[in-house]
């Protein structure tokens, strides 16, 4: 496991734009509510209005039909986890206060 700061996690995603990716979105409470999708990872340039946001940048990425806006001020932790046969998959886990994002790609 490699711990990442926000800028490193965003850089990892940006370097993989155009690649196939899976995304899963869940809550820290671990309930049964969440979203998952697969598709090509793209960088968003949508204008986003945020009320009472903590300081920091806002980055948008899309996987298939699912778009996520990530606020640096809400970022808690990030990890890269290699897994699968011969560690052929890698998951970027990002925690934002009450939301967890998992971006999974194949090597």
XYZ file of N, CA and C in Angstrom:
321
model
N 0.840 -1.162 0.000
C 0.000 0.000 0.000
C 0.895 1.239 0.000
N 0.593 2.192 -0.876
C 1.331 3.444 -0.944
C 0.399 4.588 -0.595
N 0.693 5.301 0.508
C -0.135 6.441 0.890
C 0.151 7.613 -0.045
N -0.910 8.316 -0.436
C -0.792 9.424 -1.370
C -1.430 10.680 -0.812
N -0.874 11.822 -1.179
C -1.542 13.084 -0.907
C -2.491 13.357 -2.072
N -3.348 14.353 -1.923
C -4.364 14.649 -2.935
C -3.751 14.860 -4.323
N -2.728 15.702 -4.425
C -2.122 16.003 -5.727
C -1.571 14.751 -6.398
N -0.994 13.831 -5.630
C -0.470 12.586 -6.197
C -1.593 11.695 -6.711
N -2.685 11.627 -5.975
C -3.825 10.812 -6.400
C -4.426 11.362 -7.695
N -4.580 12.680 -7.782
C -5.122 13.305 -8.992
C -4.172 13.098 -10.163
N -2.886 13.199 -9.920
C -1.897 12.961 -10.967
C -1.982 11.525 -11.487
N -2.150 10.556 -10.577
C -2.284 9.149 -10.976
C -3.482 8.983 -11.903
N -4.610 9.610 -11.545
C -5.800 9.533 -12.395
C -5.561 10.208 -13.745
N -5.004 11.409 -13.726
C -4.792 12.171 -14.966
C -3.905 11.399 -15.939
N -2.919 10.683 -15.427
C -2.025 9.896 -16.287
C -2.744 8.719 -16.939
N -3.882 8.336 -16.411
C -4.623 7.194 -16.938
C -5.860 7.591 -17.739
N -6.014 8.864 -18.010
C -7.135 9.323 -18.845
C -7.079 8.591 -20.182
N -8.237 8.121 -20.635
C -8.325 7.361 -21.874
C -8.245 5.853 -21.682
N -7.951 5.404 -20.464
C -7.858 3.972 -20.175
C -9.162 3.446 -19.585
N -9.382 2.133 -19.720
C -10.545 1.489 -19.105
C -10.365 1.503 -17.593
N -11.464 1.769 -16.888
C -11.402 1.917 -15.437
C -12.744 1.495 -14.850
N -12.714 1.035 -13.623
C -13.919 0.783 -12.834
C -13.933 1.808 -11.714
N -15.115 2.299 -11.355
C -15.236 3.200 -10.214
C -16.320 2.680 -9.288
N -16.061 2.771 -8.007
C -17.060 2.451 -6.989
C -17.092 3.605 -6.005
N -18.292 4.006 -5.644
C -18.495 5.102 -4.695
C -19.315 4.561 -3.540
N -18.864 4.780 -2.332
C -19.583 4.314 -1.158
C -19.455 5.296 -0.018
N -20.066 4.948 1.092
C -20.025 5.813 2.263
C -19.179 5.171 3.352
N -18.692 5.993 4.265
C -17.867 5.467 5.351
C -18.682 4.640 6.336
N -20.004 4.806 6.320
C -20.846 4.024 7.224
C -20.974 2.577 6.773
N -20.539 2.297 5.521
C -20.530 0.925 5.038
C -21.899 0.352 4.729
N -22.904 1.200 4.588
C -24.244 0.724 4.265
C -24.297 0.101 2.887
N -25.489 -0.162 2.426
C -25.683 -0.822 1.143
C -25.927 0.157 0.002
N -25.709 1.431 0.230
C -25.920 2.430 -0.811
C -24.601 2.781 -1.461
N -24.577 2.761 -2.776
C -23.352 3.100 -3.493
C -23.610 3.130 -4.980
N -22.577 3.448 -5.716
C -22.642 3.506 -7.179
C -21.386 2.841 -7.715
N -21.521 2.097 -8.793
C -20.338 1.562 -9.466
C -20.582 1.614 -10.964
N -19.498 1.759 -11.706
C -19.594 1.846 -13.171
C -18.253 1.485 -13.775
N -18.282 1.173 -15.038
C -17.066 0.907 -15.784
C -17.093 1.682 -17.081
N -15.929 1.970 -17.597
C -15.836 2.695 -18.855
C -14.476 3.337 -18.984
N -14.393 4.286 -19.875
C -13.141 4.996 -20.110
C -13.048 6.175 -19.148
N -11.882 6.345 -18.539
C -11.643 7.457 -17.631
C -11.365 8.719 -18.437
N -12.113 9.777 -18.151
C -11.867 11.069 -18.798
C -11.798 12.152 -17.729
N -11.104 13.202 -18.069
C -10.997 14.352 -17.163
C -12.121 15.305 -17.491
N -12.852 15.747 -16.488
C -13.962 16.661 -16.704
C -13.512 18.099 -16.633
N -14.227 18.942 -17.324
C -13.961 20.369 -17.244
C -15.253 21.120 -16.936
N -16.190 20.399 -16.331
C -17.472 21.004 -15.975
C -17.266 22.070 -14.913
N -17.979 23.166 -15.051
C -17.973 24.219 -14.042
C -18.846 23.755 -12.881
N -18.309 23.816 -11.671
C -19.020 23.337 -10.497
C -19.119 24.472 -9.486
N -20.324 24.702 -8.975
C -20.515 25.681 -7.905
C -20.638 24.922 -6.590
N -19.802 25.271 -5.631
C -19.795 24.594 -4.343
C -20.049 25.632 -3.252
N -20.974 25.336 -2.377
C -21.329 26.249 -1.295
C -20.551 25.867 -0.037
N -19.927 26.843 0.581
C -19.173 26.650 1.822
C -18.114 25.552 1.711
N -17.418 25.525 0.577
C -16.371 24.514 0.384
C -15.137 24.857 1.200
N -14.452 23.843 1.640
C -13.154 24.043 2.289
C -12.164 24.486 1.207
N -11.101 25.177 1.592
C -10.126 25.647 0.598
C -9.487 24.490 -0.164
N -9.127 24.745 -1.409
C -8.446 23.747 -2.238
C -9.083 23.650 -3.605
N -8.458 22.866 -4.443
C -8.938 22.715 -5.810
C -10.102 21.733 -5.903
N -10.788 21.811 -7.019
C -11.879 20.888 -7.331
C -11.505 20.201 -8.636
N -11.496 18.874 -8.633
C -11.164 18.100 -9.830
C -12.329 17.200 -10.184
N -12.612 17.104 -11.480
C -13.715 16.282 -11.967
C -13.179 15.207 -12.904
N -13.610 13.978 -12.669
C -13.313 12.857 -13.561
C -14.605 12.114 -13.837
N -14.637 11.434 -14.974
C -15.799 10.650 -15.382
C -15.319 9.258 -15.760
N -16.071 8.252 -15.309
C -15.864 6.870 -15.736
C -17.190 6.430 -16.327
N -17.211 6.225 -17.639
C -18.476 5.921 -18.300
C -19.453 7.058 -18.065
N -20.609 6.742 -17.513
C -21.650 7.747 -17.277
C -21.593 8.370 -15.884
N -20.635 7.945 -15.064
C -20.540 8.449 -13.692
C -19.454 9.527 -13.608
N -19.847 10.704 -13.136
C -18.890 11.796 -12.929
C -18.755 12.056 -11.436
N -17.534 12.348 -10.993
C -17.296 12.691 -9.600
C -16.519 14.001 -9.534
N -16.954 14.870 -8.636
C -16.240 16.102 -8.354
C -15.562 15.906 -7.004
N -14.252 16.039 -6.990
C -13.477 15.798 -5.777
C -12.940 17.122 -5.258
N -13.180 17.393 -3.984
C -12.733 18.630 -3.358
C -11.510 18.346 -2.491
N -10.427 19.023 -2.796
C -9.189 18.825 -2.049
C -9.394 19.072 -0.555
N -10.212 20.061 -0.208
C -10.444 20.384 1.197
C -11.172 19.295 1.966
N -11.851 18.368 1.262
C -12.549 17.256 1.912
C -11.710 15.977 1.942
N -10.549 15.989 1.264
C -9.699 14.806 1.152
C -9.126 14.422 2.506
N -9.216 13.123 2.832
C -8.701 12.597 4.099
C -7.471 11.728 3.863
N -7.553 10.795 2.894
C -6.445 9.859 2.672
C -6.547 9.240 1.284
N -5.416 8.764 0.799
C -5.372 8.054 -0.478
C -4.353 6.937 -0.418
N -4.663 5.822 -1.061
C -3.773 4.664 -1.106
C -3.822 4.033 -2.479
N -2.698 3.493 -2.929
C -2.642 2.644 -4.117
C -2.463 1.209 -3.648
N -3.323 0.317 -4.127
C -3.310 -1.081 -3.700
C -3.194 -1.960 -4.940
N -2.120 -2.756 -5.024
C -1.959 -3.708 -6.124
C -2.507 -5.052 -5.675
N -3.249 -5.738 -6.575
C -3.868 -7.000 -6.207
C -4.136 -7.812 -7.471
N -4.734 -8.984 -7.312
C -5.047 -9.858 -8.441
C -3.894 -10.797 -8.735
N -4.099 -11.679 -9.712
C -3.049 -12.607 -10.119
C -1.838 -11.809 -10.576
N -0.690 -12.077 -9.982
C 0.555 -11.375 -10.303
C 0.417 -9.860 -10.144
N -0.437 -9.419 -9.224
C -0.648 -7.988 -8.956
C -0.930 -7.226 -10.253
N -1.825 -7.796 -11.087
C -2.121 -7.188 -12.387
C -3.210 -6.122 -12.324
N -3.735 -5.846 -11.151
C -4.732 -4.794 -10.981
C -4.236 -3.817 -9.930
N -4.651 -2.577 -10.085
C -4.291 -1.561 -9.100
C -5.538 -0.733 -8.801
N -5.766 -0.483 -7.517
C -6.910 0.312 -7.080
C -6.408 1.549 -6.356
N -6.915 2.690 -6.777
C -6.686 3.938 -6.064
C -7.866 4.136 -5.134
N -7.589 4.143 -3.842
C -8.634 4.375 -2.842
C -8.481 5.804 -2.345
N -9.563 6.576 -2.461
C -9.555 7.958 -1.985
C -10.687 8.128 -0.976
N -10.360 8.703 0.167
C -11.354 8.944 1.211
C -11.585 10.449 1.333
N -12.858 10.827 1.282
C -13.288 12.209 1.421
C -14.344 12.264 2.518
N -13.970 12.684 3.698
C -14.893 12.773 4.827
C -15.828 11.573 4.878
N -17.033 11.644 4.332
C -18.016 10.548 4.430
C -18.084 9.669 3.175
N -17.294 9.992 2.153
C -17.363 9.279 0.865
C -16.035 8.573 0.587
N -16.121 7.358 0.058
C -14.952 6.610 -0.369
C -15.071 6.357 -1.875
N -13.991 6.614 -2.602
C -13.956 6.338 -4.045
C -12.892 5.282 -4.303
N -13.231 4.320 -5.150
C -12.272 3.305 -5.589
C -12.197 3.349 -7.107
N -11.011 3.631 -7.634
C -10.762 3.598 -9.073
C -9.862 2.397 -9.341
N -10.306 1.435 -10.162
C -9.543 0.220 -10.405
C -9.180 0.096 -11.874
N -7.879 -0.170 -12.130
C -7.368 -0.330 -13.490
C -6.529 -1.595 -13.549
N -6.334 -2.110 -14.741
C -5.422 -3.236 -14.957
C -4.074 -2.685 -15.392
N -3.015 -3.394 -14.997
C -1.663 -2.974 -15.418
C -1.482 -3.282 -16.879
